[in-house]
Short mmCIF file of C-alpha atoms in Angstrom, two decimals:
data_model
loop_
_atom_site.label_atom_id
_atom_site.label_comp_id
_atom_site.label_asym_id
_atom_site.label_seq_id
_atom_site.Cartn_x
_atom_site.Cartn_y
_atom_site.Cartn_z
CA UNK A 1 -29.45 -14.25 16.04
CA UNK A 2 -26.04 -13.75 14.60
CA UNK A 3 -24.60 -10.85 16.54
CA UNK A 4 -23.76 -12.70 19.73
CA UNK A 5 -21.55 -15.27 18.02
CA UNK A 6 -18.88 -13.08 16.50
CA UNK A 7 -16.09 -15.15 18.00
CA UNK A 8 -16.82 -18.29 16.05
CA UNK A 9 -14.66 -17.08 13.22
CA UNK A 10 -11.61 -16.44 15.34
CA UNK A 11 -10.26 -19.87 14.74
CA UNK A 12 -7.54 -21.32 16.91
CA UNK A 13 -4.19 -22.13 15.35
CA UNK A 14 -3.90 -25.68 14.12
CA UNK A 15 -3.59 -28.42 16.65
CA UNK A 16 -0.24 -28.97 18.23
CA UNK A 17 0.84 -25.43 17.49
CA UNK A 18 3.36 -24.15 19.99
CA UNK A 19 4.74 -20.62 19.69
CA UNK A 20 8.41 -20.95 18.78
CA UNK A 21 9.72 -18.86 21.67
CA UNK A 22 8.04 -21.12 24.21
CA UNK A 23 9.27 -24.36 22.74
CA UNK A 24 11.53 -25.99 25.27
CA UNK A 25 12.65 -29.17 23.63
CA UNK A 26 16.33 -29.93 23.52
CA UNK A 27 17.50 -32.47 21.04
CA UNK A 28 20.69 -33.50 19.39
CA UNK A 29 19.58 -31.50 16.31
CA UNK A 30 20.66 -28.31 18.05
CA UNK A 31 24.21 -29.49 18.78
CA UNK A 32 24.77 -30.82 15.25
CA UNK A 33 26.12 -27.51 13.91
CA UNK A 34 28.64 -27.32 16.76
CA UNK A 35 29.71 -30.92 16.18
CA UNK A 36 30.10 -30.46 12.43
CA UNK A 37 32.03 -27.23 12.93
CA UNK A 38 34.39 -28.84 15.43
CA UNK A 39 34.83 -31.82 13.13
CA UNK A 40 35.69 -29.63 10.14
CA UNK A 41 38.18 -27.71 12.24
CA UNK A 42 39.68 -30.99 13.47
CA UNK A 43 40.08 -32.41 9.97
CA UNK A 44 41.64 -29.15 8.82
CA UNK A 45 44.06 -29.28 11.72
CA UNK A 46 45.05 -32.91 11.10
CA UNK A 47 45.62 -32.31 7.38
CA UNK A 48 47.71 -29.24 8.18
CA UNK A 49 49.73 -31.00 10.90
CA UNK A 50 50.44 -34.02 8.67
CA UNK A 51 51.57 -31.58 5.95
CA UNK A 52 49.71 -33.56 3.30
CA UNK A 53 49.28 -30.32 1.37
CA UNK A 54 50.52 -26.78 1.92
CA UNK A 55 47.93 -25.66 4.45
CA UNK A 56 48.40 -23.58 7.60
CA UNK A 57 46.91 -24.87 10.86
CA UNK A 58 43.97 -22.97 12.36
CA UNK A 59 46.33 -21.62 15.03
CA UNK A 60 48.68 -20.24 12.38
CA UNK A 61 45.76 -18.50 10.67
CA UNK A 62 44.61 -16.93 13.91
CA UNK A 63 48.18 -15.79 14.58
CA UNK A 64 48.34 -14.32 11.07
CA UNK A 65 45.06 -12.47 11.59
CA UNK A 66 46.40 -11.12 14.88
CA UNK A 67 49.63 -9.99 13.25
CA UNK A 68 47.79 -8.27 10.42
CA UNK A 69 45.31 -6.65 12.79
CA UNK A 70 48.03 -5.18 14.99
CA UNK A 71 50.57 -4.54 12.21
CA UNK A 72 50.19 -3.79 8.53
CA UNK A 73 50.08 -5.52 5.14
CA UNK A 74 51.34 -3.48 2.21
CA UNK A 75 51.54 -0.52 4.55
CA UNK A 76 47.90 -0.73 5.71
CA UNK A 77 46.29 -2.28 8.81
CA UNK A 78 43.77 -5.13 8.43
CA UNK A 79 40.68 -3.06 9.11
CA UNK A 80 41.62 -0.73 6.25
CA UNK A 81 41.71 -3.66 3.81
CA UNK A 82 38.31 -4.82 4.96
CA UNK A 83 36.95 -1.29 4.77
CA UNK A 84 38.20 -0.82 1.19
CA UNK A 85 36.53 -4.02 0.02
CA UNK A 86 33.28 -3.08 1.70
CA UNK A 87 33.38 0.38 0.17
CA UNK A 88 33.81 -1.01 -3.34
CA UNK A 89 30.96 -3.45 -2.88
CA UNK A 90 28.71 -0.79 -1.39
CA UNK A 91 29.24 1.69 -4.23
CA UNK A 92 28.70 -1.01 -6.85
CA UNK A 93 25.64 -2.24 -4.94
CA UNK A 94 24.00 1.19 -4.85
CA UNK A 95 24.58 1.74 -8.58
CA UNK A 96 23.19 -1.74 -9.31
CA UNK A 97 20.10 -0.95 -7.21
CA UNK A 98 19.53 2.29 -9.09
CA UNK A 99 19.87 0.67 -12.52
CA UNK A 100 18.84 -2.97 -12.03
CA UNK A 101 15.55 -2.60 -10.16
CA UNK A 102 14.01 0.00 -12.50
CA UNK A 103 15.13 -2.03 -15.51
CA UNK A 104 13.83 -5.33 -14.13
CA UNK A 105 10.50 -3.95 -12.93
CA UNK A 106 9.84 -2.11 -16.18
CA UNK A 107 10.69 -5.24 -18.16
CA UNK A 108 8.20 -7.18 -16.06
CA UNK A 109 5.51 -4.50 -16.35
CA UNK A 110 5.67 -3.58 -20.01
CA UNK A 111 5.85 -6.13 -22.82
CA UNK A 112 7.45 -3.66 -25.19
CA UNK A 113 10.27 -2.82 -22.79
CA UNK A 114 10.72 -6.53 -22.18
CA UNK A 115 11.04 -7.25 -25.89
CA UNK A 116 13.61 -4.48 -26.29
CA UNK A 117 15.87 -5.26 -23.33
CA UNK A 118 15.39 -8.92 -22.51
CA UNK A 119 17.26 -10.45 -25.49
CA UNK A 120 20.31 -8.30 -24.75
CA UNK A 121 20.08 -9.09 -21.07
CA UNK A 122 19.73 -12.83 -21.67
CA UNK A 123 23.14 -12.83 -23.39
CA UNK A 124 24.71 -10.49 -20.84
CA UNK A 125 23.42 -12.58 -17.95
CA UNK A 126 25.47 -15.81 -18.29
CA UNK A 127 28.79 -13.97 -18.76
CA UNK A 128 30.63 -14.40 -15.44
CA UNK A 129 31.72 -11.13 -13.84
CA UNK A 130 35.37 -12.21 -13.96
CA UNK A 131 35.19 -12.37 -17.78
CA UNK A 132 34.78 -8.60 -17.76
CA UNK A 133 38.16 -8.03 -16.06
CA UNK A 134 40.28 -7.59 -19.24
CA UNK A 135 37.82 -5.20 -20.88
CA UNK A 136 37.32 -3.32 -17.64
CA UNK A 137 41.08 -2.70 -17.45
CA UNK A 138 41.28 -1.60 -21.08
CA UNK A 139 38.34 0.74 -20.66
CA UNK A 140 38.93 2.13 -17.22
CA UNK A 141 42.58 1.56 -16.36
CA UNK A 142 43.54 0.19 -12.99
CA UNK A 143 41.92 2.64 -10.58
CA UNK A 144 38.78 2.15 -8.53
CA UNK A 145 36.40 2.30 -11.51
CA UNK A 146 37.11 -1.14 -13.03
CA UNK A 147 36.94 -2.79 -9.60
CA UNK A 148 33.56 -1.23 -8.88
CA UNK A 149 32.45 -2.22 -12.37
CA UNK A 150 33.27 -5.91 -11.83
CA UNK A 151 31.36 -6.01 -8.55
CA UNK A 152 28.50 -4.10 -10.19
CA UNK A 153 28.16 -6.80 -12.85
CA UNK A 154 27.78 -9.37 -10.08
CA UNK A 155 25.16 -7.32 -8.18
CA UNK A 156 23.23 -6.22 -11.24
CA UNK A 157 22.21 -9.54 -12.78
CA UNK A 158 20.19 -11.10 -9.92
CA UNK A 159 18.51 -7.76 -9.21
CA UNK A 160 17.21 -7.51 -12.78
CA UNK A 161 16.18 -11.17 -12.92
CA UNK A 162 14.24 -11.06 -9.66
CA UNK A 163 12.58 -7.70 -10.27
CA UNK A 164 11.52 -8.95 -13.69
CA UNK A 165 10.03 -12.26 -12.53
CA UNK A 166 8.46 -10.63 -9.47
CA UNK A 167 6.59 -8.14 -11.62
CA UNK A 168 5.74 -10.58 -14.37
CA UNK A 169 4.25 -13.15 -12.01
CA UNK A 170 2.55 -10.74 -9.62
CA UNK A 171 -0.84 -12.27 -8.79
CA UNK A 172 -3.27 -11.32 -11.55
CA UNK A 173 -6.14 -11.65 -9.11
CA UNK A 174 -4.80 -8.75 -7.04
CA UNK A 175 -4.56 -6.69 -10.21
CA UNK A 176 -8.18 -7.54 -11.03
CA UNK A 177 -9.23 -6.63 -7.50
CA UNK A 178 -7.57 -3.23 -7.79
CA UNK A 179 -9.21 -2.65 -11.16
CA UNK A 180 -12.66 -3.22 -9.66
CA UNK A 181 -11.71 -0.61 -7.05
CA UNK A 182 -11.02 1.89 -9.82
CA UNK A 183 -7.22 1.75 -10.05
CA UNK A 184 -5.67 3.41 -13.08
CA UNK A 185 -2.78 1.71 -14.87
CA UNK A 186 -0.13 3.67 -12.97
CA UNK A 187 -1.97 3.12 -9.68
CA UNK A 188 -1.89 -0.60 -10.44
CA UNK A 189 1.87 -0.36 -10.89
CA UNK A 190 2.63 1.46 -7.65
CA UNK A 191 -0.15 0.11 -5.42
CA UNK A 192 -0.33 -3.50 -6.51
CA UNK A 193 2.35 -4.85 -8.84
CA UNK A 194 5.31 -3.23 -7.11
CA UNK A 195 4.39 -4.23 -3.54
CA UNK A 196 3.37 -7.69 -4.77
CA UNK A 197 6.79 -8.07 -6.38
CA UNK A 198 8.66 -6.65 -3.40
CA UNK A 199 9.49 -10.02 -1.77
CA UNK A 200 10.96 -11.21 -5.05
CA UNK A 201 12.77 -7.92 -5.68
CA UNK A 202 14.23 -8.09 -2.21
CA UNK A 203 15.43 -11.64 -2.80
CA UNK A 204 17.22 -10.24 -5.85
CA UNK A 205 18.79 -7.53 -3.73
CA UNK A 206 19.99 -10.20 -1.28
CA UNK A 207 21.44 -12.38 -4.02
CA UNK A 208 22.96 -9.33 -5.71
CA UNK A 209 24.77 -8.17 -2.62
CA UNK A 210 26.03 -11.68 -1.83
CA UNK A 211 27.21 -12.21 -5.38
CA UNK A 212 28.80 -8.77 -5.51
CA UNK A 213 30.69 -9.55 -2.36
CA UNK A 214 31.90 -12.80 -3.92
CA UNK A 215 33.19 -10.82 -6.90
CA UNK A 216 35.42 -8.69 -4.71
CA UNK A 217 38.39 -11.02 -5.23
CA UNK A 218 38.00 -10.87 -9.01
CA UNK A 219 37.81 -7.09 -8.79
CA UNK A 220 40.87 -6.82 -6.60
CA UNK A 221 42.88 -8.90 -9.04
CA UNK A 222 43.08 -5.63 -10.96
CA UNK A 223 46.25 -4.12 -9.52
CA UNK A 224 44.77 -3.52 -6.09
CA UNK A 225 47.03 -2.46 -3.20
CA UNK A 226 44.35 -2.98 -0.59
CA UNK A 227 41.25 -5.06 0.15
CA UNK A 228 40.32 -8.50 1.45
CA UNK A 229 40.80 -9.98 -2.02
CA UNK A 230 44.21 -8.32 -2.23
CA UNK A 231 45.26 -10.13 0.96
CA UNK A 232 44.63 -13.46 -0.79
CA UNK A 233 46.65 -12.49 -3.85
CA UNK A 234 49.42 -10.95 -1.73
CA UNK A 235 49.55 -14.17 0.28
CA UNK A 236 50.11 -16.06 -2.94
CA UNK A 237 52.92 -13.74 -4.09
CA UNK A 238 54.79 -13.91 -0.78
CA UNK A 239 54.00 -17.63 -0.33
CA UNK A 240 52.20 -17.04 2.95
CA UNK A 241 49.40 -19.62 3.06
CA UNK A 242 48.16 -18.32 6.41
CA UNK A 243 47.54 -14.94 4.80
CA UNK A 244 45.62 -16.57 1.91
CA UNK A 245 43.37 -18.49 4.28
CA UNK A 246 42.92 -15.37 6.44
CA UNK A 247 41.67 -13.43 3.42
CA UNK A 248 39.32 -16.25 2.49
CA UNK A 249 37.97 -16.44 6.02
CA UNK A 250 37.39 -12.69 6.12
CA UNK A 251 35.41 -12.82 2.87
CA UNK A 252 33.39 -15.79 4.13
CA UNK A 253 32.68 -14.29 7.52
CA UNK A 254 31.68 -10.86 6.20
CA UNK A 255 29.49 -12.45 3.53
CA UNK A 256 27.79 -14.41 6.28
CA UNK A 257 27.21 -11.25 8.33
CA UNK A 258 25.81 -9.44 5.28
CA UNK A 259 23.38 -12.31 4.72
CA UNK A 260 22.18 -12.15 8.33
CA UNK A 261 21.72 -8.39 8.08
CA UNK A 262 19.70 -8.75 4.87
CA UNK A 263 17.50 -11.44 6.34
CA UNK A 264 16.72 -9.07 9.17
CA UNK A 265 16.00 -6.24 6.71
CA UNK A 266 13.66 -8.52 4.79
CA UNK A 267 11.48 -8.89 7.87
CA UNK A 268 11.43 -5.12 8.32
CA UNK A 269 10.61 -4.31 4.70
CA UNK A 270 8.13 -7.13 4.00
CA UNK A 271 6.53 -7.90 7.37
CA UNK A 272 3.47 -9.49 5.76
CA UNK A 273 5.48 -12.15 4.04
CA UNK A 274 5.54 -14.79 6.78
CA UNK A 275 2.91 -17.30 5.64
CA UNK A 276 1.24 -15.34 2.91
CA UNK A 277 2.75 -16.71 -0.27
CA UNK A 278 -0.19 -18.79 -1.42
CA UNK B 1 -38.72 -1.53 -8.93
CA UNK B 2 -35.91 0.00 -10.91
CA UNK B 3 -33.78 -2.26 -13.03
CA UNK B 4 -30.10 -1.89 -12.15
CA UNK B 5 -28.30 -4.34 -14.35
CA UNK B 6 -29.18 -6.09 -17.54
CA UNK B 7 -27.31 -8.63 -19.65
CA UNK B 8 -28.35 -8.90 -23.27
CA UNK B 9 -27.47 -12.02 -25.25
CA UNK B 10 -24.07 -12.46 -23.65
CA UNK B 11 -21.88 -15.03 -25.37
CA UNK B 12 -18.32 -15.92 -24.58
CA UNK B 13 -16.06 -18.19 -26.55
CA UNK B 14 -12.38 -18.73 -25.82
CA UNK B 15 -10.16 -19.21 -28.81
CA UNK B 16 -7.15 -21.34 -27.96
CA UNK B 17 -4.55 -23.25 -29.89
CA UNK B 18 -6.61 -26.44 -29.50
CA UNK B 19 -9.67 -24.78 -30.94
CA UNK B 20 -12.69 -22.97 -29.61
CA UNK B 21 -14.41 -23.37 -26.29
CA UNK B 22 -17.88 -21.94 -25.92
CA UNK B 23 -18.34 -20.93 -22.29
CA UNK B 24 -21.48 -18.81 -22.27
CA UNK B 25 -24.40 -18.94 -24.68
CA UNK B 26 -27.09 -16.29 -24.90
CA UNK B 27 -27.27 -15.16 -21.32
CA UNK B 28 -30.11 -12.77 -20.68
CA UNK B 29 -30.83 -11.54 -17.20
CA UNK B 30 -31.86 -8.45 -15.37
CA UNK B 31 -31.61 -7.54 -11.70
CA UNK B 32 -33.80 -5.07 -9.87
CA UNK B 33 -32.69 -2.57 -7.30
CA UNK B 34 -31.80 -4.15 -3.95
CA UNK B 35 -32.57 -7.61 -5.23
CA UNK B 36 -30.48 -10.53 -3.99
CA UNK B 37 -29.99 -12.66 -7.09
CA UNK B 38 -28.25 -16.01 -6.82
CA UNK B 39 -26.77 -17.72 -9.84
CA UNK B 40 -26.54 -21.43 -9.12
CA UNK B 41 -24.51 -23.72 -11.30
CA UNK B 42 -22.16 -26.68 -11.22
CA UNK B 43 -18.40 -26.22 -11.20
CA UNK B 44 -17.01 -25.14 -14.57
CA UNK B 45 -20.24 -23.73 -15.95
CA UNK B 46 -18.92 -20.31 -16.80
CA UNK B 47 -20.58 -18.54 -13.89
CA UNK B 48 -17.35 -16.90 -12.78
CA UNK B 49 -16.74 -15.75 -16.36
CA UNK B 50 -20.25 -14.29 -16.42
CA UNK B 51 -19.57 -12.38 -13.22
CA UNK B 52 -16.21 -11.17 -14.56
CA UNK B 53 -17.92 -9.89 -17.70
CA UNK B 54 -20.46 -8.00 -15.59
CA UNK B 55 -17.57 -6.64 -13.52
CA UNK B 56 -15.81 -5.55 -16.70
CA UNK B 57 -12.74 -7.67 -16.04
CA UNK B 58 -13.41 -9.69 -19.18
CA UNK B 59 -15.11 -8.83 -22.42
CA UNK B 60 -17.97 -10.77 -23.94
CA UNK B 61 -17.57 -12.22 -27.42
CA UNK B 62 -20.97 -10.77 -28.22
CA UNK B 63 -23.84 -9.19 -26.35
CA UNK B 64 -23.59 -6.44 -23.78
CA UNK B 65 -24.05 -5.54 -20.12
CA UNK B 66 -26.01 -2.45 -19.16
CA UNK B 67 -25.75 -0.73 -15.79
CA UNK B 68 -28.75 1.58 -15.39
CA UNK B 69 -29.03 1.69 -19.16
CA UNK B 70 -25.37 2.45 -19.83
CA UNK B 71 -23.12 -0.07 -21.47
CA UNK B 72 -20.34 -1.48 -19.31
CA UNK B 73 -16.91 -0.92 -20.90
CA UNK B 74 -14.52 -1.96 -18.15
CA UNK B 75 -14.19 -2.37 -14.41
CA UNK B 76 -15.50 0.37 -12.19
CA UNK B 77 -16.00 0.90 -8.45
CA UNK B 78 -19.76 1.14 -8.94
CA UNK B 79 -19.67 -2.62 -9.54
CA UNK B 80 -17.99 -3.96 -6.39
CA UNK B 81 -16.54 -7.45 -6.50
CA UNK B 82 -16.06 -10.01 -3.73
CA UNK B 83 -13.68 -12.73 -4.91
CA UNK B 84 -13.64 -16.41 -4.11
CA UNK B 85 -9.91 -16.21 -3.43
CA UNK B 86 -10.61 -12.99 -1.51
CA UNK B 87 -7.70 -11.09 -3.10
CA UNK B 88 -6.72 -8.87 -0.19
CA UNK B 89 -3.41 -7.06 -0.55
CA UNK B 90 -1.21 -9.10 1.80
CA UNK B 91 1.05 -6.10 2.52
CA UNK B 92 -1.83 -3.97 3.74
CA UNK B 93 -3.54 -4.11 7.10
CA UNK B 94 -7.29 -4.68 7.36
CA UNK B 95 -8.11 -0.98 7.47
CA UNK B 96 -5.70 -0.10 4.65
CA UNK B 97 -7.23 -2.82 2.48
CA UNK B 98 -10.69 -1.40 3.07
CA UNK B 99 -9.46 2.14 2.39
CA UNK B 100 -7.66 1.18 -0.83
CA UNK B 101 -10.53 1.95 -3.22
CA UNK B 102 -11.38 5.35 -1.72
CA UNK B 103 -7.65 6.20 -1.55
CA UNK B 104 -7.15 5.39 -5.23
CA UNK B 105 -10.08 7.64 -6.07
CA UNK B 106 -8.61 10.47 -4.03
CA UNK B 107 -11.03 10.53 -1.09
CA UNK B 108 -9.45 12.62 1.71
CA UNK B 109 -7.79 10.62 4.46
CA UNK B 110 -10.11 11.67 7.27
CA UNK B 111 -13.29 10.85 5.37
CA UNK B 112 -12.12 7.48 4.15
CA UNK B 113 -10.79 6.47 7.56
CA UNK B 114 -14.08 7.30 9.21
CA UNK B 115 -15.98 5.30 6.61
CA UNK B 116 -13.58 2.38 6.89
CA UNK B 117 -14.04 2.26 10.66
CA UNK B 118 -17.81 2.22 10.21
CA UNK B 119 -17.48 -0.65 7.74
CA UNK B 120 -15.18 -2.57 10.09
CA UNK B 121 -17.86 -2.20 12.70
CA UNK B 122 -20.53 -3.32 10.26
CA UNK B 123 -18.71 -6.52 9.26
CA UNK B 124 -17.82 -7.28 12.90
CA UNK B 125 -14.03 -6.88 12.79
CA UNK B 126 -13.56 -4.41 15.61
CA UNK B 127 -10.11 -4.76 17.11
CA UNK B 128 -8.58 -6.18 13.91
CA UNK B 129 -8.01 -2.87 12.13
CA UNK B 130 -4.23 -3.21 12.21
CA UNK B 131 -4.02 -6.95 11.54
CA UNK B 132 -2.51 -8.27 8.32
CA UNK B 133 -4.62 -10.65 6.21
CA UNK B 134 -2.40 -13.64 7.04
CA UNK B 135 -3.26 -13.16 10.70
CA UNK B 136 -6.98 -13.67 10.01
CA UNK B 137 -9.07 -16.81 9.53
CA UNK B 138 -10.76 -17.44 6.18
CA UNK B 139 -14.10 -16.09 7.34
CA UNK B 140 -12.54 -12.92 8.74
CA UNK B 141 -10.61 -12.34 5.52
CA UNK B 142 -13.82 -12.50 3.54
CA UNK B 143 -15.40 -10.00 5.94
CA UNK B 144 -12.61 -7.64 4.90
CA UNK B 145 -13.35 -8.48 1.27
CA UNK B 146 -17.01 -7.56 1.77
CA UNK B 147 -16.13 -4.34 3.59
CA UNK B 148 -13.69 -3.42 0.82
CA UNK B 149 -16.40 -3.83 -1.80
CA UNK B 150 -18.80 -1.71 0.27
CA UNK B 151 -16.16 1.00 0.72
CA UNK B 152 -16.55 2.06 -2.90
CA UNK B 153 -20.28 2.57 -2.29
CA UNK B 154 -21.17 0.39 -5.29
CA UNK B 155 -24.53 0.20 -7.04
CA UNK B 156 -24.16 -3.53 -7.29
CA UNK B 157 -22.18 -6.15 -5.40
CA UNK B 158 -20.85 -9.10 -7.38
CA UNK B 159 -19.96 -12.08 -5.23
CA UNK B 160 -18.11 -14.98 -6.78
CA UNK B 161 -18.54 -18.02 -4.52
CA UNK B 162 -17.30 -15.87 -1.64
CA UNK B 163 -17.65 -18.67 0.92
CA UNK B 164 -16.44 -21.47 -1.33
CA UNK B 165 -13.17 -21.94 0.52
CA UNK B 166 -14.61 -21.86 4.04
CA UNK B 167 -15.32 -24.86 6.23
CA UNK B 168 -18.98 -25.81 6.59
CA UNK B 169 -19.56 -24.26 9.99
CA UNK B 170 -17.96 -20.92 9.11
CA UNK B 171 -19.88 -20.98 5.87
CA UNK B 172 -23.27 -21.22 7.56
CA UNK B 173 -22.27 -18.44 9.86
CA UNK B 174 -21.04 -16.21 7.04
CA UNK B 175 -24.32 -16.77 5.19
CA UNK B 176 -26.16 -15.34 8.20
CA UNK B 177 -23.65 -12.53 8.37
CA UNK B 178 -23.89 -11.52 4.72
CA UNK B 179 -27.65 -11.19 5.11
CA UNK B 180 -27.26 -9.18 8.30
CA UNK B 181 -24.82 -6.84 6.52
CA UNK B 182 -26.98 -6.64 3.43
CA UNK B 183 -30.10 -5.80 5.42
CA UNK B 184 -28.18 -3.10 7.24
CA UNK B 185 -27.04 -1.50 3.97
CA UNK B 186 -29.06 -2.84 1.05
CA UNK B 187 -27.51 -3.20 -2.36
CA UNK B 188 -28.26 -5.06 -5.52
CA UNK B 189 -26.40 -8.35 -5.26
CA UNK B 190 -25.44 -11.02 -7.76
CA UNK B 191 -24.19 -13.98 -5.78
CA UNK B 192 -22.66 -16.94 -7.58
CA UNK B 193 -22.58 -20.35 -5.91
CA UNK B 194 -22.59 -24.09 -6.58
CA UNK B 195 -24.39 -24.84 -3.32
CA UNK B 196 -28.16 -25.34 -3.49
CA UNK B 197 -28.82 -24.71 0.20
CA UNK B 198 -26.81 -21.52 0.08
CA UNK B 199 -28.88 -20.40 -2.92
CA UNK B 200 -32.19 -21.08 -1.20
CA UNK B 201 -30.99 -19.55 2.06
CA UNK B 202 -29.81 -16.29 0.48
CA UNK B 203 -31.66 -15.51 -2.70
CA UNK B 204 -34.75 -13.49 -3.54
CA UNK B 205 -34.44 -15.22 -6.86
CA UNK B 206 -32.28 -18.11 -8.07
CA UNK B 207 -31.11 -18.61 -11.64
CA UNK B 208 -30.01 -22.12 -12.54
CA UNK B 209 -27.19 -22.49 -15.02
CA UNK B 210 -26.33 -25.51 -17.11
CA UNK B 211 -22.94 -27.04 -17.73
CA UNK B 212 -20.77 -25.75 -20.57
CA UNK B 213 -21.68 -23.92 -22.61
CA UNK B 214 -23.40 -22.07 -19.77
CA UNK B 215 -26.98 -21.08 -20.36
CA UNK B 216 -29.71 -20.09 -17.94
CA UNK B 217 -31.96 -23.13 -17.62
CA UNK B 218 -34.48 -21.99 -15.09
CA UNK B 219 -35.51 -19.32 -12.67
CA UNK B 220 -36.99 -19.48 -9.18
CA UNK B 221 -38.54 -16.87 -6.97
CA UNK B 222 -37.99 -17.60 -3.28
CA UNK B 223 -40.55 -15.44 -1.49
CA UNK B 224 -39.68 -16.78 2.00
CA UNK B 225 -39.21 -14.48 4.96
CA UNK B 226 -35.70 -13.97 6.29
CA UNK B 227 -33.99 -15.24 8.36
CA UNK B 228 -34.76 -18.58 6.79
CA UNK B 229 -34.50 -21.88 8.52
CA UNK B 230 -32.71 -24.80 6.88
CA UNK B 231 -35.15 -27.27 8.42
CA UNK B 232 -38.31 -25.37 7.59
CA UNK B 233 -40.81 -27.30 5.45
CA UNK B 234 -40.98 -24.60 2.77
CA UNK B 235 -37.19 -24.38 2.67
CA UNK B 236 -36.92 -28.10 2.09
CA UNK B 237 -39.50 -27.95 -0.68
CA UNK B 238 -37.63 -25.21 -2.53
CA UNK B 239 -34.42 -27.11 -2.02
CA UNK B 240 -35.96 -30.28 -3.42
CA UNK B 241 -37.47 -28.52 -6.40
CA UNK B 242 -34.28 -26.70 -7.31
CA UNK B 243 -32.14 -29.72 -6.77
CA UNK B 244 -34.27 -31.71 -9.23
CA UNK B 245 -33.92 -28.93 -11.77
CA UNK B 246 -30.21 -28.74 -11.19
CA UNK B 247 -29.93 -32.41 -11.99
CA UNK B 248 -31.86 -31.79 -15.19
CA UNK B 249 -29.59 -28.88 -15.96
CA UNK B 250 -26.60 -31.18 -15.76
#
């Protein structure tokens, strides 16, 4: 009586559902970003042309970028400066991954570890990365180490916070389910809590990398001779506003690209995430 | 027939900052091998807590649970659980969810895959092996939940309002399906519900629980043949009788 009706449970998607790729509506919503972008550019241009403040025009910035790309700043071409900044952030990011995620997950998993580390971390957490600059110089001099350290501070904090909350608030029901299946405590950690926390941990990784990238200027305030942040400072010393804005744009643009890359990675690493956060 | 599970004088009281809350009072019950026992009670009557205690997920304040004469100390795969909120691992596909229990217990990959495929066939999910839970409807998810519980080859299946979140039509259908599955591979079942018709449709025996603190108020044998018909005269009589007692129990 039942066997011939198996399909009844394959419920259709809710009414009015149209797969996104097939949607063919065009509305003014889609041109809004273009309009706002053009408007911002226009206002920038007007302010620069009227010389209300010391601000280069967009054309001057593009010229500056072209000059730096074909020539050199402080003896190095533009791509080298960008590369150096990326390298610093990447090294700091990897160290932060290796330290922050184990610390955060263990704090979320084990009350004792939480009680030991969390009070220290709660005080460490609100200290802005830039506040570490003087100590970093005193401890590590003016080489690469203090710069990587400053970026590391920026990366580290959100990774710990998100790993911690992800583990702590992992659905207890899933833990119960695994216990009725015979999971040991360590199996619960690796097979349930960790994957359940993965979306949150990954959000921490995203925030960490973005924040680390934002700290690159602070890091390169430490006697750097190269880097995107250095371009901004160098622009200030030689009173070249176009160079300052170029450096800012490079940081903004690369940060934007990093965010896009991470959003893509999120879909690869946590493919189940789509609707399932109930 | 052999007695599989027995609860002796189970009591549960929660101690909170606002005081004590007595949830279960002197629960005594026993379930025979391959019996389909339904525990019927209103919302918030402690029936989920009772099931969790039998599963070993919670401890009783006093009293004990015996599985084939041995006292239950904690959760174990021999007491399989089907949850109201289903509790599938959202990062695992259907087949990986079903295989989870055997994998945790170290069953070799080939064996557990073969068994999982058989279970998928049994619960009627052929073709959905590689789907993620969020791609399934509520009824299909609970099929996975049932298959997962079966995968540990349990002595008893504990079902906590497994169809509580489903729409009415799917619910009727799943009630037919759970009986079809159960008759194909019989187990001892304790099925918790707040729905009188569901209780009469499914159970060999129905226990009626009162509101808090939960006690067992009454017991009903339902010796009707299966499949049962909702409009059958005998069905309606049982329904009427139990519904009157349920009102008294409130």
